[in-house]
Tab-separated table of C-alpha atoms in Angstrom:
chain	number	residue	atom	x	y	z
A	8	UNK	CA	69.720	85.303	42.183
A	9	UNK	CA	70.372	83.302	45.548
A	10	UNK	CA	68.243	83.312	48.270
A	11	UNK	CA	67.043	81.601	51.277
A	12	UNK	CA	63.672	80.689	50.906
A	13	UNK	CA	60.903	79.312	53.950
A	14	UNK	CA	57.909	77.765	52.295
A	15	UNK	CA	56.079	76.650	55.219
A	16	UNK	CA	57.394	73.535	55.769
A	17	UNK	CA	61.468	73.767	54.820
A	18	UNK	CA	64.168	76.121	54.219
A	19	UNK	CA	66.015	75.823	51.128
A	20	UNK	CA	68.605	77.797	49.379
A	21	UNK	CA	67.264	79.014	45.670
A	22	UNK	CA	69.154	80.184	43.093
A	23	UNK	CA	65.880	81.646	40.720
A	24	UNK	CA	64.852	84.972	42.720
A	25	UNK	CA	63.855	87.737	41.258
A	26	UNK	CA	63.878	91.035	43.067
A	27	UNK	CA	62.363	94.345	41.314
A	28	UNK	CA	63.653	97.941	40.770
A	29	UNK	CA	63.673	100.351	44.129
A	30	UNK	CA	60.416	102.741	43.677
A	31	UNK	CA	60.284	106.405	45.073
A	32	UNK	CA	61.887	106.229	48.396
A	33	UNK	CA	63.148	103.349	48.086
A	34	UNK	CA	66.992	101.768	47.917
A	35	UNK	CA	68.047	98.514	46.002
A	36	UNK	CA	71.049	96.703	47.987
A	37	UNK	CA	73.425	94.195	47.017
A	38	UNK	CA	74.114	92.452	50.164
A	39	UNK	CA	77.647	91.037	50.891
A	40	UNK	CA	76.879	89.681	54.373
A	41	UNK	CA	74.207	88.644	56.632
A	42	UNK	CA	73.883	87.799	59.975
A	43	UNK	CA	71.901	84.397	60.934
A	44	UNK	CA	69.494	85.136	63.993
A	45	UNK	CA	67.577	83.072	66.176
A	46	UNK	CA	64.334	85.660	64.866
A	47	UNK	CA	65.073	84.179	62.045
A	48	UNK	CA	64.816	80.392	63.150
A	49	UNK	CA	61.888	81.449	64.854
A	50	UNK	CA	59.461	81.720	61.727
A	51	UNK	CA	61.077	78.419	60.847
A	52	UNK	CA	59.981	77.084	63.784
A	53	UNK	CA	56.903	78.856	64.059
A	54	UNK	CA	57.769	80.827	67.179
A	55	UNK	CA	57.436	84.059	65.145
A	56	UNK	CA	54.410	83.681	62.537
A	57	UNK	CA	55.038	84.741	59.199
A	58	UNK	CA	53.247	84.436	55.652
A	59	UNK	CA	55.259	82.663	53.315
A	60	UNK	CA	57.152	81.766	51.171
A	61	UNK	CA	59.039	84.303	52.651
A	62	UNK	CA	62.930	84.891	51.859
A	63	UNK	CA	64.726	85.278	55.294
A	64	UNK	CA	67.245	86.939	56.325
A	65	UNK	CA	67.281	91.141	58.360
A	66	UNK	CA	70.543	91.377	59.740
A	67	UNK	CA	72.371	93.057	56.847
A	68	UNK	CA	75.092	95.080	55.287
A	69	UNK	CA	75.643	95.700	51.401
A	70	UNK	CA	76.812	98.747	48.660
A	71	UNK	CA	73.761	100.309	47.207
A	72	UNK	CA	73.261	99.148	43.425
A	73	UNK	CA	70.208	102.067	42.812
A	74	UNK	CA	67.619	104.664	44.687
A	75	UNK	CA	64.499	105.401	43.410
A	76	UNK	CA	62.949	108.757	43.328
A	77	UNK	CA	63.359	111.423	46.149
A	78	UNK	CA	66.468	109.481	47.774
A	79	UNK	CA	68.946	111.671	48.341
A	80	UNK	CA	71.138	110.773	51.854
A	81	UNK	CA	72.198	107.538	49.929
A	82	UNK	CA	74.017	106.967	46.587
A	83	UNK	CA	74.695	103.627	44.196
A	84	UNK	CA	78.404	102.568	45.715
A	85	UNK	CA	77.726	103.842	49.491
A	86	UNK	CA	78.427	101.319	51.902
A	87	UNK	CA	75.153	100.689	54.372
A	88	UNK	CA	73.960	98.961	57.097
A	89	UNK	CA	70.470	97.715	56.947
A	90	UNK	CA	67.647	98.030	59.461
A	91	UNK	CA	64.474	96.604	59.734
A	92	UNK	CA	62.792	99.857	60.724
A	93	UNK	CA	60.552	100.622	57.883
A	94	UNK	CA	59.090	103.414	59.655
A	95	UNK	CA	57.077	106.227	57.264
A	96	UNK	CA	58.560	109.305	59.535
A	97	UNK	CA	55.213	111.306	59.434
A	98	UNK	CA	53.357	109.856	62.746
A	99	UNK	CA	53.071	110.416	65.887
A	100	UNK	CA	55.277	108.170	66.870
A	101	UNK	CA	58.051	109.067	64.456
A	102	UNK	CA	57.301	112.490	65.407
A	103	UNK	CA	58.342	111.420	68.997
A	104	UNK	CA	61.584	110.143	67.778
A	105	UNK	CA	60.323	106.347	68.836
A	106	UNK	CA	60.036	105.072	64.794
A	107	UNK	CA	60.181	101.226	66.475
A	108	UNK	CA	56.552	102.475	67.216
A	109	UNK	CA	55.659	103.112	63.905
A	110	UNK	CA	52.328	101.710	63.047
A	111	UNK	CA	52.619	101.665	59.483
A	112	UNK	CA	55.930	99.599	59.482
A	113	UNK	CA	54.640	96.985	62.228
A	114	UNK	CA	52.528	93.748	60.630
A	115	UNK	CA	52.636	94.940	56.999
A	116	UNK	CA	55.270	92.836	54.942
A	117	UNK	CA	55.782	93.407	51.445
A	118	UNK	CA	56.291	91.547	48.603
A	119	UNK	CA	59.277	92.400	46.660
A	120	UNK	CA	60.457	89.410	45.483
A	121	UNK	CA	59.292	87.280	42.562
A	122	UNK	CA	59.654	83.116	42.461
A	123	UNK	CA	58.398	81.200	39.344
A	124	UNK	CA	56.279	83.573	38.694
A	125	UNK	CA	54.670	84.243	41.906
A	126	UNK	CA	55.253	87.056	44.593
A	127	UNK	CA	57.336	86.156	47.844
A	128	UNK	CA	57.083	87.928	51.418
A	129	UNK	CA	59.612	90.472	52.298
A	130	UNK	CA	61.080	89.135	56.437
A	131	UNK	CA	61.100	92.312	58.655
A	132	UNK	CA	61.228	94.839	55.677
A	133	UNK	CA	64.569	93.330	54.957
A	134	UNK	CA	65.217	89.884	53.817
A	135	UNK	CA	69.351	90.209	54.015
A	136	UNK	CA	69.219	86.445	53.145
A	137	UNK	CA	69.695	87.334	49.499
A	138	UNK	CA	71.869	88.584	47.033
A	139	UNK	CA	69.945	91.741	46.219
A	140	UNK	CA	67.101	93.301	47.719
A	141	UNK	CA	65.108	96.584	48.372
A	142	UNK	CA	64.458	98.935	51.470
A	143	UNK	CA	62.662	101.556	52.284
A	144	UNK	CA	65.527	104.436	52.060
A	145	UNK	CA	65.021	105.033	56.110
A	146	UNK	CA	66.135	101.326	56.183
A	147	UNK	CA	69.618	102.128	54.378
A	148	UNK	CA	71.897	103.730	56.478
A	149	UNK	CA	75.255	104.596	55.337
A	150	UNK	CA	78.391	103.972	56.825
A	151	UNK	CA	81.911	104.085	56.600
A	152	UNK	CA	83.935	101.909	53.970
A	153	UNK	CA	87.141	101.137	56.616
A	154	UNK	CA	84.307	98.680	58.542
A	155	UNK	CA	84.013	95.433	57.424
A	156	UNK	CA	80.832	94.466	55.884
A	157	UNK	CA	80.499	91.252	57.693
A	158	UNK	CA	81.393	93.149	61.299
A	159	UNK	CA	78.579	95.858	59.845
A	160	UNK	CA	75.779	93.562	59.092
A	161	UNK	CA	75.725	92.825	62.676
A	162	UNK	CA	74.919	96.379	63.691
A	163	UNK	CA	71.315	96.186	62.129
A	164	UNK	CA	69.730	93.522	64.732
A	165	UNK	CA	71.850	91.842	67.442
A	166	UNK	CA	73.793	95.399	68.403
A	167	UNK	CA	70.907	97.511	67.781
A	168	UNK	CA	68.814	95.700	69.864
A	169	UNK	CA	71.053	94.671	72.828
A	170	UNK	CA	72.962	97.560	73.124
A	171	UNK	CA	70.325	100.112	72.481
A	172	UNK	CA	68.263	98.176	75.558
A	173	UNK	CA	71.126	99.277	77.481
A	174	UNK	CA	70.952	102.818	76.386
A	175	UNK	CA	68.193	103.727	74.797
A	176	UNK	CA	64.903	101.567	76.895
A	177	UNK	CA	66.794	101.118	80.372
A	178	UNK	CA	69.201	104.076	80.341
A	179	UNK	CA	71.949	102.212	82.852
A	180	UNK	CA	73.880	104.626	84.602
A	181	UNK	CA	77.297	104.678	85.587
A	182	UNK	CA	78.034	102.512	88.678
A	183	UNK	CA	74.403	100.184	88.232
A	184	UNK	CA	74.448	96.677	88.641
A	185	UNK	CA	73.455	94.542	85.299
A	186	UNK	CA	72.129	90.878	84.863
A	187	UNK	CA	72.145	89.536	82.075
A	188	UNK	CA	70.278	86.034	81.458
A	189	UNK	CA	71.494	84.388	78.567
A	190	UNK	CA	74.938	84.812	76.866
A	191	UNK	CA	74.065	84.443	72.784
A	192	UNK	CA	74.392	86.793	70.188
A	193	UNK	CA	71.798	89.291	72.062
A	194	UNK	CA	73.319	88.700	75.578
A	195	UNK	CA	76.771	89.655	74.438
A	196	UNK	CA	75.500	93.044	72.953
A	197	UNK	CA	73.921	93.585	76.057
A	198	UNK	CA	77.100	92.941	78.059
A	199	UNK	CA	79.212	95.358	75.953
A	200	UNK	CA	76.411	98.349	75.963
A	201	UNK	CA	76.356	97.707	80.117
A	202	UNK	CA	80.343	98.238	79.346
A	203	UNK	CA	80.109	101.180	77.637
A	204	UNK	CA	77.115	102.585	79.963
A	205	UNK	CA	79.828	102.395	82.814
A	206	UNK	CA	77.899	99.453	84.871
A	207	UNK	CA	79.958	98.393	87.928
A	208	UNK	CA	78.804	94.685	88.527
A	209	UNK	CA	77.796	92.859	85.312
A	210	UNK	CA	76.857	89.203	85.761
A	211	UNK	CA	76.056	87.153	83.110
A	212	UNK	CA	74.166	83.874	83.292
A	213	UNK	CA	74.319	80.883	80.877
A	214	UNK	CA	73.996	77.262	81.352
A	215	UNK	CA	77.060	76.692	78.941
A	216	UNK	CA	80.481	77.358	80.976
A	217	UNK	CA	82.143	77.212	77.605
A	218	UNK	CA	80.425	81.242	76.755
A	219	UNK	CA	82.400	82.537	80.123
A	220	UNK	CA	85.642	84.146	77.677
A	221	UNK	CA	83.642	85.020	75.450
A	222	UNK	CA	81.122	86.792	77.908
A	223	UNK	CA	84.166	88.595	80.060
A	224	UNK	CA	85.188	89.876	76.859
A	225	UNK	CA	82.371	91.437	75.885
A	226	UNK	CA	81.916	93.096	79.365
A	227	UNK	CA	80.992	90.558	81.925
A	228	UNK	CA	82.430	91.072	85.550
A	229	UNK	CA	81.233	87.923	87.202
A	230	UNK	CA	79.980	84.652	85.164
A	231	UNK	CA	77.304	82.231	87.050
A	232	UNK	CA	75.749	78.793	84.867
A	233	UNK	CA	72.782	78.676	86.914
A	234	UNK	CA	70.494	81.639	88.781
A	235	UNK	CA	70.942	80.653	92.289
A	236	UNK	CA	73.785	82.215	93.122
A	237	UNK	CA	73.042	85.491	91.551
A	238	UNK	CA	72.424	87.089	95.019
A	239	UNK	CA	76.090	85.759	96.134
A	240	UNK	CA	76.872	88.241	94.123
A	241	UNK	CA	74.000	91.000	94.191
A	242	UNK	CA	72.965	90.524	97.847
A	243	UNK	CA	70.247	92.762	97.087
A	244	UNK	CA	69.435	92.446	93.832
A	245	UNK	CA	70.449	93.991	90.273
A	246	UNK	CA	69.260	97.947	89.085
A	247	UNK	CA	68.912	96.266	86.031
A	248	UNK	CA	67.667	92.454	84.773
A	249	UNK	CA	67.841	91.390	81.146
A	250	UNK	CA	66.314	88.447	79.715
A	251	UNK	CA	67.565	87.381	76.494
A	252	UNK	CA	66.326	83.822	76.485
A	253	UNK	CA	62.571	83.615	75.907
A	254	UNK	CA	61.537	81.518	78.396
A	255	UNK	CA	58.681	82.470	80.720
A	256	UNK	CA	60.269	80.639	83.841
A	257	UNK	CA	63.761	82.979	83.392
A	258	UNK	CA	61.273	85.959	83.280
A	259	UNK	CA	60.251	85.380	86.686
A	260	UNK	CA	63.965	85.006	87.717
A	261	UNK	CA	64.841	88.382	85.952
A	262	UNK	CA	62.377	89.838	88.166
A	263	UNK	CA	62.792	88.595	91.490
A	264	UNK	CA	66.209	89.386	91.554
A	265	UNK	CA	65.457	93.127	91.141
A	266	UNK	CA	66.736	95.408	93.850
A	267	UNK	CA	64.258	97.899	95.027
A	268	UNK	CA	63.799	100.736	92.097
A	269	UNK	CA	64.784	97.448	89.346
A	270	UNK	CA	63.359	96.883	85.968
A	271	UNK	CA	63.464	93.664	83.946
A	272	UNK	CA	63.683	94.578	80.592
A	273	UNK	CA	62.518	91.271	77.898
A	274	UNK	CA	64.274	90.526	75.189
A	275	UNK	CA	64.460	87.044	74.648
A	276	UNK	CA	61.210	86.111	72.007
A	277	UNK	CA	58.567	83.371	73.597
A	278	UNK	CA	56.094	81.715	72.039
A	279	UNK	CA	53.351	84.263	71.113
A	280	UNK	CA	50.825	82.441	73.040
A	281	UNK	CA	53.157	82.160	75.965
A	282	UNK	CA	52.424	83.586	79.278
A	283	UNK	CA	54.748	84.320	82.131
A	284	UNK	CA	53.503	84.886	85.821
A	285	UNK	CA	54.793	86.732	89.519
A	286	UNK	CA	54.011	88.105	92.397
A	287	UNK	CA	52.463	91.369	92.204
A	288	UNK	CA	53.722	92.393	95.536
A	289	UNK	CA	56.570	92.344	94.227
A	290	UNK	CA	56.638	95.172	92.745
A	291	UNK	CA	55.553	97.427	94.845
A	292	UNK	CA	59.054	98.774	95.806
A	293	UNK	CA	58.928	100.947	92.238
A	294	UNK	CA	59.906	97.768	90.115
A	295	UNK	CA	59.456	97.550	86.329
A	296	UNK	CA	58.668	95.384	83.798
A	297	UNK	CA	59.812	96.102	80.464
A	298	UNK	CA	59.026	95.298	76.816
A	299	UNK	CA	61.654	96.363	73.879
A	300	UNK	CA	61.704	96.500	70.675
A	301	UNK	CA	64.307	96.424	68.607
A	302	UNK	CA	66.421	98.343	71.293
A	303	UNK	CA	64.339	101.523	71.620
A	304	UNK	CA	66.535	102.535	68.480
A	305	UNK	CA	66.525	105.443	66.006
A	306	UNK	CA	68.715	103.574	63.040
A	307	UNK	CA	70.054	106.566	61.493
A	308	UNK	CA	71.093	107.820	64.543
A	309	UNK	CA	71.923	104.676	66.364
A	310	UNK	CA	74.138	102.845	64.170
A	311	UNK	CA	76.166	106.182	63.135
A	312	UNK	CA	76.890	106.364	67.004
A	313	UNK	CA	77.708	102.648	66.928
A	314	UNK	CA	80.456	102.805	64.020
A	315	UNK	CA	82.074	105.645	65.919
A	316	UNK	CA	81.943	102.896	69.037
A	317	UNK	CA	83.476	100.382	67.198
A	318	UNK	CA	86.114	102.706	64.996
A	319	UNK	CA	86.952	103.982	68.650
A	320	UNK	CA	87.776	100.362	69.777
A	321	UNK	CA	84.828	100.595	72.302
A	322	UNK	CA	82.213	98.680	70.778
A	323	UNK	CA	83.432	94.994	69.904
A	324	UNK	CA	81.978	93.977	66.471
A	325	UNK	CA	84.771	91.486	64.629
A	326	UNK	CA	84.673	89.550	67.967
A	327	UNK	CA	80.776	88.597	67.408
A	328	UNK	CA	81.404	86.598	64.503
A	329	UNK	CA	82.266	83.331	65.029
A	330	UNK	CA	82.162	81.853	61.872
A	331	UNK	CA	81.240	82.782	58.456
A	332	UNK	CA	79.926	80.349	55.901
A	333	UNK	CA	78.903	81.067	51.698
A	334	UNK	CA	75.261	81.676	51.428
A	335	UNK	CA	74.790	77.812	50.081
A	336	UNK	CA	75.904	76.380	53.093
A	337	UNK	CA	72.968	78.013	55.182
A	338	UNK	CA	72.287	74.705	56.761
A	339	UNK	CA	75.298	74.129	58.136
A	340	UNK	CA	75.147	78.068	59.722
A	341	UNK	CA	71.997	76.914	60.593
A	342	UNK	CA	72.508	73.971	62.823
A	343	UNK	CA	75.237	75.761	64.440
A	344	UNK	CA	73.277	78.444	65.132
A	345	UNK	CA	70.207	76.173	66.796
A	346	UNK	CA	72.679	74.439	68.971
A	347	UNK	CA	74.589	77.415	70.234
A	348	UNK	CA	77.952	76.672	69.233
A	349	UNK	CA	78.163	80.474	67.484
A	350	UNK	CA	77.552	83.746	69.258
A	351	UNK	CA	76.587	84.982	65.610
A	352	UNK	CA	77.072	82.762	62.177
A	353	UNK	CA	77.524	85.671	59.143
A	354	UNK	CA	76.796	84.074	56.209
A	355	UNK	CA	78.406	85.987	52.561
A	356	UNK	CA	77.552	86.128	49.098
């Protein structure tokens, strides 16, 4: 089958993959389209190391081909979405409802691919960047057939993550005052879930004018290219700063343009080594920094809620996409993708 493969050193589309029967609790997928995200890029680039080869690829949405054993809330023909969560559901943290906390689905990657005879890495408990593949069954989370599969395959990463950091890790209220630094694929869900959270003020920042439309569509009162005139328009800061960029230096932006009682909540994926710096006194007037994972999210119950957004005209999902492109032209959704002409490339088998 067809796959996108990273060796190490370059990304190339296969066509001999071999993926193996779904095992108790487990859910075989035939994936019909994929979104291309910059985590993604990031192993490629080394931002995000990863053992390899490694077929890439967890922004997903497919019909389910087979379930092994003990999988019962999914059946061959259903229509999922796929998460990366491969959380076990018997820890404490699952327990707690927080399964992004799981510490048997964090730093473990399987193998359940074959190449030439050899076994290749599993990306994020997903690998969407192939025709078929297999999930834990926690990972497969049905959904209606009226949604397209390309609009659903964005659910499992960019809106799961942006949006559920608007409702799930910061919980902004109606009336707050959002920034949002950075206007891609994440920025944009982030924008529409400070929409739907009722946010007054909403000010997105990007250094490309061009993302403006796009950005007031998704939810974006006020559109600034640079930082400095963020407190033109938030004269006393923002309840609420999102990074979605990864760079240290817009970390330090995000939080000195906190109002008193502000968090900064990081999204945006640095270098792992990378270390960002402020003034402690600064947050002494009950300021926050945040980490978030994956949106704070609970899958199954997150992206059920999300369809019923989006079927309900409230949660914008056709409007992500801004081009699709057949799995074998991955380099060309690739390029576009590293040079930010797309808020999300979906690429279809």
């Amino acid at each position: 089958m067809r796959a996108v493969v990273f060796d190490g050193t370059r990304v190339e589309v296969v066509d001999d993959l071999e993926v193996r029967d779904p095992g108790p609790g487990e859910v075989r997928v035939a994936v019909a389209a994929a979104g291309l995200c910059h985590s993604d890029l990031s192993v490629v680039d080394g931002t995000i190391p990863f053992p390899v080869p490694v077929v890439l690829g967890h922004e997903g949405a497919g019909v389910v081909e087979a379930v092994g054993a003990g999988v019962s809330h999914v059946a061959p023909g259903d229509h999922v979405a796929l998460s990366t969560l491969a959380s076990c559901g018997a820890c404490a943290e699952c327990d707690r409802g927080r399964p992004t906390m799981c510490r048997q689905a964090i730093g473990r990657p399987g193998r359940p691919f074959r190449r030439g005879g050899r076994p290749v890495y599993q990306f994020a408990s997903n690998s969407a960047f192939a025709e078929h593949t297999v999930v834990k069954a926690v990972q497969a989370v049905r959904i209606p057939r009226d949604i397209p599969l390309t609009s659903a395959a964005l659910i499992g990463c960019g809106v799961l993550t942006g949006v559920g950091a608007v409702l799930n890790r910061a919980r902004v209220r109606p009336g707050d005052s959002v920034l949002v630094i950075g206007a891609g694929g994440i920025g944009l869900n982030v924008l529409q879930g400070a929409r739907i959270a009722g946010a007054t003020r909403i000010v997105a920042v990007d250094a490309n004018p061009a993302k403006e439309k796009t950005a007031r569509r998704f939810g974006a009162t006020h559109f600034l290219t640079s930082t400095r005139d963020v407190r033109d328009l938030l004269p006393t800061g923002a309840d609420h700063a999102f990074e979605c960029v990864g760079r240290v230096e817009l970390i330090r932006e995000a939080i000195d343009l906190l109002d008193r009682h502000g968090q900064a909540i990081l999204l945006g994926v640095p270098p792992a080594t990378a270390e960002a710096s402020f003034l402690v006194s600064s947050l002494y007037l009950d300021k926050s920094v945040l980490g978030c994972r994956y949106g704070s999210s609970r899958p199954q119950h997150d992206i059920a809620r999300y369809t019923d957004l989006y079927r309900t005209g409230q949660l914008l999902l056709d409007e992500l996409i801004t081009h699709t492109y057949p799995i074998d032209a991955f380099p060309k959704a690739h390029e576009a993708t590293e040079t930010g002409r797309v808020a999300r490339a979906v690429l279809t088998f």
